[in-house]
Amino acid sequence: MKPNTKSKIIIVDDHQLFSQSLELLIKSFGDYDVIERFENGKLFISYLEENPDTNIDLVLLDVNMPVLDGLSTMKWVKENRPNLKVIALSVNDDEEIIIKMITNGAKGYLLKDTSPEIFKEAIECVIEKGFYFTELVSGMLVNKVNSDNKKISLKEKELVFIKHACTEMTYKEIASEMCLSPKTIDGYRESLFDKLEIKTRIGLVLYAVKHKIVFV
């Protein structure tokens, strides 16, 4: 994080007491500013449409809201602002909801009784690294990525690519490291996404962890 630069966060939650308390907690961390709070997804989307150039580092999005809920909002974000980093917040640990939020672009999913320490860690990870998943959520996603009895044969260069993809290297940097063209690396990526039936780099990381291609 750059010195003297606070990350900008938006809270979208219809429970005002929780939303206000969350803002105070975030400000207590010192490195973040809550620039706006909205009571539902519709108001949040209107803000984005009216302020397309506003710099937003993270959105904390409640799953269950009136007018426009978190999932519908997340689908809009995926279609219109795919680079926006979002952490879903909920009292619900239902696997179907979690999977839907993640597959529609949420970079993390936290239960509202999460400890302040984990909450802070999640904010830091999503802003700086791109995603954060608790053990609960990771387990659900890993199970979705592939069934235990599905045997997939991977070539040596595919394994090397997967290992590099589990680091913070960009695809361009991976191409340089493997002495391949960016176009070839794009081919590896798309081929693996299709072969492993996944859609994101996160899914690739989870597959690699589950199958002990990399160790964390």
PDB file of C-alpha atoms in Angstrom:
ATOM      1  CA  MET A   1       0.000   0.000   0.000  1.00  0.00           C
ATOM      2  CA  LYS A   2       1.358   3.435  -0.896  1.00  0.00           C
ATOM      3  CA  PRO A   3       2.490   5.652   2.018  1.00  0.00           C
ATOM      4  CA  ASN A   4      -0.090   8.212   3.172  1.00  0.00           C
ATOM      5  CA  THR A   5      -2.640   6.857   0.711  1.00  0.00           C
ATOM      6  CA  LYS A   6      -5.786   5.369   2.183  1.00  0.00           C
ATOM      7  CA  SER A   7      -7.731   2.767   0.245  1.00  0.00           C
ATOM      8  CA  LYS A   8     -11.288   3.772  -0.607  1.00  0.00           C
ATOM      9  CA  ILE A   9     -14.074   1.442   0.513  1.00  0.00           C
ATOM     10  CA  ILE A  10     -17.834   1.416  -0.093  1.00  0.00           C
ATOM     11  CA  ILE A  11     -20.312  -0.421   2.156  1.00  0.00           C
ATOM     12  CA  VAL A  12     -23.604  -1.702   0.733  1.00  0.00           C
ATOM     13  CA  ASP A  13     -25.823  -3.011   3.551  1.00  0.00           C
ATOM     14  CA  ASP A  14     -29.415  -2.293   4.540  1.00  0.00           C
ATOM     15  CA  HIS A  15     -28.808  -2.655   8.300  1.00  0.00           C
ATOM     16  CA  GLN A  16     -27.752   0.839   9.312  1.00  0.00           C
ATOM     17  CA  LEU A  17     -26.444  -0.090  12.746  1.00  0.00           C
ATOM     18  CA  PHE A  18     -24.222  -2.807  11.289  1.00  0.00           C
ATOM     19  CA  SER A  19     -23.149  -0.550   8.425  1.00  0.00           C
ATOM     20  CA  GLN A  20     -22.192   2.301  10.763  1.00  0.00           C
ATOM     21  CA  SER A  21     -20.364  -0.052  13.116  1.00  0.00           C
ATOM     22  CA  LEU A  22     -18.502  -1.554  10.179  1.00  0.00           C
ATOM     23  CA  GLU A  23     -17.438   1.900   9.035  1.00  0.00           C
ATOM     24  CA  LEU A  24     -16.048   2.706  12.475  1.00  0.00           C
ATOM     25  CA  LEU A  25     -14.166  -0.593  12.574  1.00  0.00           C
ATOM     26  CA  ILE A  26     -12.672  -0.001   9.131  1.00  0.00           C
ATOM     27  CA  LYS A  27     -11.564   3.515  10.049  1.00  0.00           C
ATOM     28  CA  SER A  28      -9.934   2.170  13.211  1.00  0.00           C
ATOM     29  CA  PHE A  29      -7.585   0.104  11.035  1.00  0.00           C
ATOM     30  CA  GLY A  30      -6.029   3.376   9.860  1.00  0.00           C
ATOM     31  CA  ASP A  31      -5.329   2.548   6.212  1.00  0.00           C
ATOM     32  CA  TYR A  32      -8.849   2.854   4.827  1.00  0.00           C
ATOM     33  CA  ASP A  33     -11.558   5.426   4.175  1.00  0.00           C
ATOM     34  CA  VAL A  34     -15.250   4.580   3.797  1.00  0.00           C
ATOM     35  CA  ILE A  35     -16.278   7.004   1.075  1.00  0.00           C
ATOM     36  CA  GLU A  36     -19.946   5.967   0.746  1.00  0.00           C
ATOM     37  CA  ARG A  37     -22.595   3.734   2.335  1.00  0.00           C
ATOM     38  CA  PHE A  38     -25.718   2.490   0.528  1.00  0.00           C
ATOM     39  CA  GLU A  39     -28.803   0.633   1.772  1.00  0.00           C
ATOM     40  CA  ASN A  40     -29.297  -1.550  -1.298  1.00  0.00           C
ATOM     41  CA  GLY A  41     -27.782  -2.577  -4.600  1.00  0.00           C
ATOM     42  CA  LYS A  42     -29.939  -0.246  -6.679  1.00  0.00           C
ATOM     43  CA  LEU A  43     -28.605   2.860  -4.939  1.00  0.00           C
ATOM     44  CA  PHE A  44     -25.061   1.539  -5.257  1.00  0.00           C
ATOM     45  CA  ILE A  45     -25.420   0.855  -8.987  1.00  0.00           C
ATOM     46  CA  SER A  46     -26.909   4.312  -9.539  1.00  0.00           C
ATOM     47  CA  TYR A  47     -23.859   5.789  -7.821  1.00  0.00           C
ATOM     48  CA  LEU A  48     -21.505   3.813 -10.076  1.00  0.00           C
ATOM     49  CA  GLU A  49     -23.378   4.897 -13.184  1.00  0.00           C
ATOM     50  CA  GLU A  50     -23.295   8.546 -12.114  1.00  0.00           C
ATOM     51  CA  ASN A  51     -19.652   8.421 -11.008  1.00  0.00           C
ATOM     52  CA  PRO A  52     -17.904   6.103 -13.480  1.00  0.00           C
ATOM     53  CA  ASP A  53     -14.442   7.521 -12.802  1.00  0.00           C
ATOM     54  CA  THR A  54     -14.526   7.292  -9.011  1.00  0.00           C
ATOM     55  CA  ASN A  55     -11.606   5.306  -7.649  1.00  0.00           C
ATOM     56  CA  ILE A  56     -12.913   2.447  -5.485  1.00  0.00           C
ATOM     57  CA  ASP A  57     -10.506  -0.074  -3.982  1.00  0.00           C
ATOM     58  CA  LEU A  58     -13.067  -2.369  -2.375  1.00  0.00           C
ATOM     59  CA  VAL A  59     -16.810  -2.881  -1.975  1.00  0.00           C
ATOM     60  CA  LEU A  60     -18.321  -4.685   1.016  1.00  0.00           C
ATOM     61  CA  LEU A  61     -21.601  -6.082  -0.270  1.00  0.00           C
ATOM     62  CA  ASP A  62     -24.396  -7.528   1.839  1.00  0.00           C
ATOM     63  CA  VAL A  63     -25.971 -10.607   0.250  1.00  0.00           C
ATOM     64  CA  ASN A  64     -29.498 -10.175   1.643  1.00  0.00           C
ATOM     65  CA  MET A  65     -30.971  -6.731   0.936  1.00  0.00           C
ATOM     66  CA  PRO A  66     -34.338  -5.325  -0.144  1.00  0.00           C
ATOM     67  CA  VAL A  67     -34.933  -3.633  -3.526  1.00  0.00           C
ATOM     68  CA  LEU A  68     -31.852  -5.238  -5.133  1.00  0.00           C
ATOM     69  CA  ASP A  69     -30.010  -8.007  -3.308  1.00  0.00           C
ATOM     70  CA  GLY A  70     -26.322  -8.852  -3.292  1.00  0.00           C
ATOM     71  CA  LEU A  71     -26.439 -11.556  -5.949  1.00  0.00           C
ATOM     72  CA  SER A  72     -28.308  -9.380  -8.456  1.00  0.00           C
ATOM     73  CA  THR A  73     -25.914  -6.532  -7.696  1.00  0.00           C
ATOM     74  CA  MET A  74     -22.930  -8.836  -8.138  1.00  0.00           C
ATOM     75  CA  LYS A  75     -24.212  -9.952 -11.531  1.00  0.00           C
ATOM     76  CA  TRP A  76     -24.465  -6.308 -12.621  1.00  0.00           C
ATOM     77  CA  VAL A  77     -20.936  -5.622 -11.359  1.00  0.00           C
ATOM     78  CA  LYS A  78     -19.575  -8.652 -13.224  1.00  0.00           C
ATOM     79  CA  GLU A  79     -21.148  -7.396 -16.449  1.00  0.00           C
ATOM     80  CA  ASN A  80     -20.416  -3.685 -16.096  1.00  0.00           C
ATOM     81  CA  ARG A  81     -17.508  -3.225 -13.650  1.00  0.00           C
ATOM     82  CA  PRO A  82     -15.638  -6.566 -13.725  1.00  0.00           C
ATOM     83  CA  ASN A  83     -12.460  -5.115 -12.228  1.00  0.00           C
ATOM     84  CA  LEU A  84     -14.230  -3.921  -9.097  1.00  0.00           C
ATOM     85  CA  LYS A  85     -13.117  -5.910  -6.050  1.00  0.00           C
ATOM     86  CA  VAL A  86     -16.017  -7.088  -3.893  1.00  0.00           C
ATOM     87  CA  ILE A  87     -16.235  -8.991  -0.617  1.00  0.00           C
ATOM     88  CA  ALA A  88     -19.653 -10.499   0.054  1.00  0.00           C
ATOM     89  CA  LEU A  89     -21.001 -10.255   3.608  1.00  0.00           C
ATOM     90  CA  SER A  90     -23.743 -12.482   4.983  1.00  0.00           C
ATOM     91  CA  VAL A  91     -25.167 -14.288   7.997  1.00  0.00           C
ATOM     92  CA  ASN A  92     -25.789 -17.216   5.632  1.00  0.00           C
ATOM     93  CA  ASP A  93     -23.232 -19.985   5.063  1.00  0.00           C
ATOM     94  CA  ASP A  94     -25.366 -21.751   2.460  1.00  0.00           C
ATOM     95  CA  GLU A  95     -23.057 -23.385  -0.080  1.00  0.00           C
ATOM     96  CA  GLU A  96     -25.245 -22.559  -3.081  1.00  0.00           C
ATOM     97  CA  ILE A  97     -25.298 -18.837  -2.256  1.00  0.00           C
ATOM     98  CA  ILE A  98     -21.554 -18.738  -1.607  1.00  0.00           C
ATOM     99  CA  ILE A  99     -20.777 -20.462  -4.907  1.00  0.00           C
ATOM    100  CA  LYS A 100     -23.113 -18.128  -6.804  1.00  0.00           C
ATOM    101  CA  MET A 101     -21.516 -15.020  -5.309  1.00  0.00           C
ATOM    102  CA  ILE A 102     -17.997 -16.239  -6.038  1.00  0.00           C
ATOM    103  CA  THR A 103     -18.748 -17.412  -9.578  1.00  0.00           C
ATOM    104  CA  ASN A 104     -20.306 -14.003 -10.263  1.00  0.00           C
ATOM    105  CA  GLY A 105     -17.096 -12.256  -9.345  1.00  0.00           C
ATOM    106  CA  ALA A 106     -16.938 -11.758  -5.559  1.00  0.00           C
ATOM    107  CA  LYS A 107     -13.305 -11.931  -4.413  1.00  0.00           C
ATOM    108  CA  GLY A 108     -14.221 -13.086  -0.930  1.00  0.00           C
ATOM    109  CA  TYR A 109     -17.139 -14.197   1.229  1.00  0.00           C
ATOM    110  CA  LEU A 110     -17.287 -13.436   4.958  1.00  0.00           C
ATOM    111  CA  LEU A 111     -19.872 -14.287   7.568  1.00  0.00           C
ATOM    112  CA  LYS A 112     -20.968 -11.292   9.617  1.00  0.00           C
ATOM    113  CA  ASP A 113     -19.761 -12.875  12.861  1.00  0.00           C
ATOM    114  CA  THR A 114     -16.198 -12.933  11.515  1.00  0.00           C
ATOM    115  CA  SER A 115     -13.612 -11.611  13.985  1.00  0.00           C
ATOM    116  CA  PRO A 116     -12.169  -8.119  13.393  1.00  0.00           C
ATOM    117  CA  GLU A 117      -8.729  -9.693  12.880  1.00  0.00           C
ATOM    118  CA  ILE A 118      -9.904 -11.942  10.050  1.00  0.00           C
ATOM    119  CA  PHE A 119     -11.990  -9.108   8.622  1.00  0.00           C
ATOM    120  CA  LYS A 120      -8.925  -6.855   8.477  1.00  0.00           C
ATOM    121  CA  GLU A 121      -6.848  -9.636   6.923  1.00  0.00           C
ATOM    122  CA  ALA A 122      -9.525 -10.202   4.281  1.00  0.00           C
ATOM    123  CA  ILE A 123      -9.622  -6.508   3.343  1.00  0.00           C
ATOM    124  CA  GLU A 124      -5.845  -6.374   3.031  1.00  0.00           C
ATOM    125  CA  CYS A 125      -5.654  -9.547   0.944  1.00  0.00           C
ATOM    126  CA  VAL A 126      -8.403  -8.596  -1.504  1.00  0.00           C
ATOM    127  CA  ILE A 127      -7.051  -5.085  -2.058  1.00  0.00           C
ATOM    128  CA  GLU A 128      -3.425  -6.153  -2.377  1.00  0.00           C
ATOM    129  CA  LYS A 129      -3.609  -9.700  -3.793  1.00  0.00           C
ATOM    130  CA  GLY A 130      -7.026  -9.942  -5.399  1.00  0.00           C
ATOM    131  CA  PHE A 131      -8.881 -12.527  -3.336  1.00  0.00           C
ATOM    132  CA  TYR A 132      -9.412 -13.977   0.143  1.00  0.00           C
ATOM    133  CA  PHE A 133     -11.257 -17.135   1.092  1.00  0.00           C
ATOM    134  CA  THR A 134     -11.747 -18.632   4.518  1.00  0.00           C
ATOM    135  CA  GLU A 135     -11.208 -22.352   5.019  1.00  0.00           C
ATOM    136  CA  LEU A 136     -14.985 -22.886   4.841  1.00  0.00           C
ATOM    137  CA  VAL A 137     -15.356 -21.175   1.475  1.00  0.00           C
ATOM    138  CA  SER A 138     -12.174 -22.682   0.029  1.00  0.00           C
ATOM    139  CA  GLY A 139     -13.451 -26.149   0.860  1.00  0.00           C
ATOM    140  CA  MET A 140     -16.717 -25.503  -0.953  1.00  0.00           C
ATOM    141  CA  LEU A 141     -14.958 -24.134  -4.018  1.00  0.00           C
ATOM    142  CA  VAL A 142     -12.427 -26.936  -4.165  1.00  0.00           C
ATOM    143  CA  ASN A 143     -15.234 -29.484  -4.101  1.00  0.00           C
ATOM    144  CA  LYS A 144     -16.882 -27.665  -6.986  1.00  0.00           C
ATOM    145  CA  VAL A 145     -13.711 -27.430  -9.059  1.00  0.00           C
ATOM    146  CA  ASN A 146     -13.386 -31.173  -9.505  1.00  0.00           C
ATOM    147  CA  SER A 147     -14.669 -34.441  -8.127  1.00  0.00           C
ATOM    148  CA  ASP A 148     -12.169 -36.739  -6.434  1.00  0.00           C
ATOM    149  CA  ASN A 149     -12.621 -39.549  -8.918  1.00  0.00           C
ATOM    150  CA  LYS A 150     -12.108 -37.455 -12.034  1.00  0.00           C
ATOM    151  CA  LYS A 151      -8.708 -38.264 -13.555  1.00  0.00           C
ATOM    152  CA  ILE A 152      -7.132 -35.541 -15.675  1.00  0.00           C
ATOM    153  CA  SER A 153      -3.790 -35.887 -17.407  1.00  0.00           C
ATOM    154  CA  LEU A 154      -1.683 -32.730 -17.413  1.00  0.00           C
ATOM    155  CA  LYS A 155       1.397 -32.136 -19.542  1.00  0.00           C
ATOM    156  CA  GLU A 156       4.660 -31.002 -17.965  1.00  0.00           C
ATOM    157  CA  LYS A 157       4.407 -27.458 -19.332  1.00  0.00           C
ATOM    158  CA  GLU A 158       0.803 -27.219 -18.127  1.00  0.00           C
ATOM    159  CA  LEU A 159       1.985 -28.127 -14.623  1.00  0.00           C
ATOM    160  CA  VAL A 160       4.730 -25.498 -14.808  1.00  0.00           C
ATOM    161  CA  PHE A 161       2.191 -22.928 -15.980  1.00  0.00           C
ATOM    162  CA  ILE A 162      -0.190 -23.807 -13.118  1.00  0.00           C
ATOM    163  CA  LYS A 163       2.607 -23.385 -10.559  1.00  0.00           C
ATOM    164  CA  HIS A 164       3.446 -19.951 -11.951  1.00  0.00           C
ATOM    165  CA  ALA A 165      -0.256 -19.040 -12.036  1.00  0.00           C
ATOM    166  CA  CYS A 166      -0.388 -19.685  -8.281  1.00  0.00           C
ATOM    167  CA  THR A 167       2.068 -16.826  -7.705  1.00  0.00           C
ATOM    168  CA  GLU A 168       1.508 -13.072  -8.062  1.00  0.00           C
ATOM    169  CA  MET A 169       3.122 -13.090 -11.530  1.00  0.00           C
ATOM    170  CA  THR A 170       1.105 -11.622 -14.383  1.00  0.00           C
ATOM    171  CA  TYR A 171       0.425 -13.767 -17.440  1.00  0.00           C
ATOM    172  CA  LYS A 172       2.961 -11.652 -19.346  1.00  0.00           C
ATOM    173  CA  GLU A 173       5.589 -12.346 -16.688  1.00  0.00           C
ATOM    174  CA  ILE A 174       4.754 -16.061 -16.799  1.00  0.00           C
ATOM    175  CA  ALA A 175       5.275 -16.025 -20.579  1.00  0.00           C
ATOM    176  CA  SER A 176       8.713 -14.444 -20.090  1.00  0.00           C
ATOM    177  CA  GLU A 177       9.634 -16.912 -17.345  1.00  0.00           C
ATOM    178  CA  MET A 178       8.641 -19.888 -19.528  1.00  0.00           C
ATOM    179  CA  CYS A 179      10.267 -18.368 -22.643  1.00  0.00           C
ATOM    180  CA  LEU A 180       6.967 -18.489 -24.475  1.00  0.00           C
ATOM    181  CA  SER A 181       4.861 -15.868 -26.231  1.00  0.00           C
ATOM    182  CA  PRO A 182       1.926 -14.267 -24.366  1.00  0.00           C
ATOM    183  CA  LYS A 183      -0.349 -15.781 -27.016  1.00  0.00           C
ATOM    184  CA  THR A 184       0.924 -19.276 -26.185  1.00  0.00           C
ATOM    185  CA  ILE A 185       0.365 -18.646 -22.483  1.00  0.00           C
ATOM    186  CA  ASP A 186      -3.180 -17.497 -23.258  1.00  0.00           C
ATOM    187  CA  GLY A 187      -3.624 -20.800 -25.053  1.00  0.00           C
ATOM    188  CA  TYR A 188      -2.422 -22.762 -22.007  1.00  0.00           C
ATOM    189  CA  ARG A 189      -4.797 -20.821 -19.795  1.00  0.00           C
ATOM    190  CA  GLU A 190      -7.868 -21.309 -21.953  1.00  0.00           C
ATOM    191  CA  SER A 191      -7.038 -24.972 -22.529  1.00  0.00           C
ATOM    192  CA  LEU A 192      -6.707 -25.600 -18.782  1.00  0.00           C
ATOM    193  CA  PHE A 193      -9.872 -23.671 -17.981  1.00  0.00           C
ATOM    194  CA  ASP A 194     -11.714 -25.909 -20.437  1.00  0.00           C
ATOM    195  CA  LYS A 195     -10.020 -29.152 -19.353  1.00  0.00           C
ATOM    196  CA  LEU A 196     -10.529 -28.520 -15.628  1.00  0.00           C
ATOM    197  CA  GLU A 197     -13.987 -26.973 -16.101  1.00  0.00           C
ATOM    198  CA  ILE A 198     -13.090 -23.754 -14.301  1.00  0.00           C
ATOM    199  CA  LYS A 199     -13.558 -20.121 -15.274  1.00  0.00           C
ATOM    200  CA  THR A 200     -11.053 -18.108 -13.251  1.00  0.00           C
ATOM    201  CA  ARG A 201      -7.454 -18.037 -12.060  1.00  0.00           C
ATOM    202  CA  ILE A 202      -8.788 -18.526  -8.535  1.00  0.00           C
ATOM    203  CA  GLY A 203     -10.297 -21.818  -9.629  1.00  0.00           C
ATOM    204  CA  LEU A 204      -6.919 -22.823 -11.055  1.00  0.00           C
ATOM    205  CA  VAL A 205      -5.209 -22.031  -7.742  1.00  0.00           C
ATOM    206  CA  LEU A 206      -7.769 -24.031  -5.778  1.00  0.00           C
ATOM    207  CA  TYR A 207      -7.363 -26.984  -8.147  1.00  0.00           C
ATOM    208  CA  ALA A 208      -3.579 -26.822  -7.712  1.00  0.00           C
ATOM    209  CA  VAL A 209      -3.864 -26.771  -3.921  1.00  0.00           C
ATOM    210  CA  LYS A 210      -6.353 -29.625  -3.802  1.00  0.00           C
ATOM    211  CA  HIS A 211      -4.269 -31.837  -6.077  1.00  0.00           C
ATOM    212  CA  LYS A 212      -0.991 -30.926  -4.360  1.00  0.00           C
ATOM    213  CA  ILE A 213       0.512 -29.290  -7.437  1.00  0.00           C
ATOM    214  CA  VAL A 214       1.415 -26.477  -5.065  1.00  0.00           C
ATOM    215  CA  PHE A 215       1.522 -26.381  -1.276  1.00  0.00           C
ATOM    216  CA  VAL A 216       0.281 -23.588   0.986  1.00  0.00           C
TER     217      VAL A 216
END
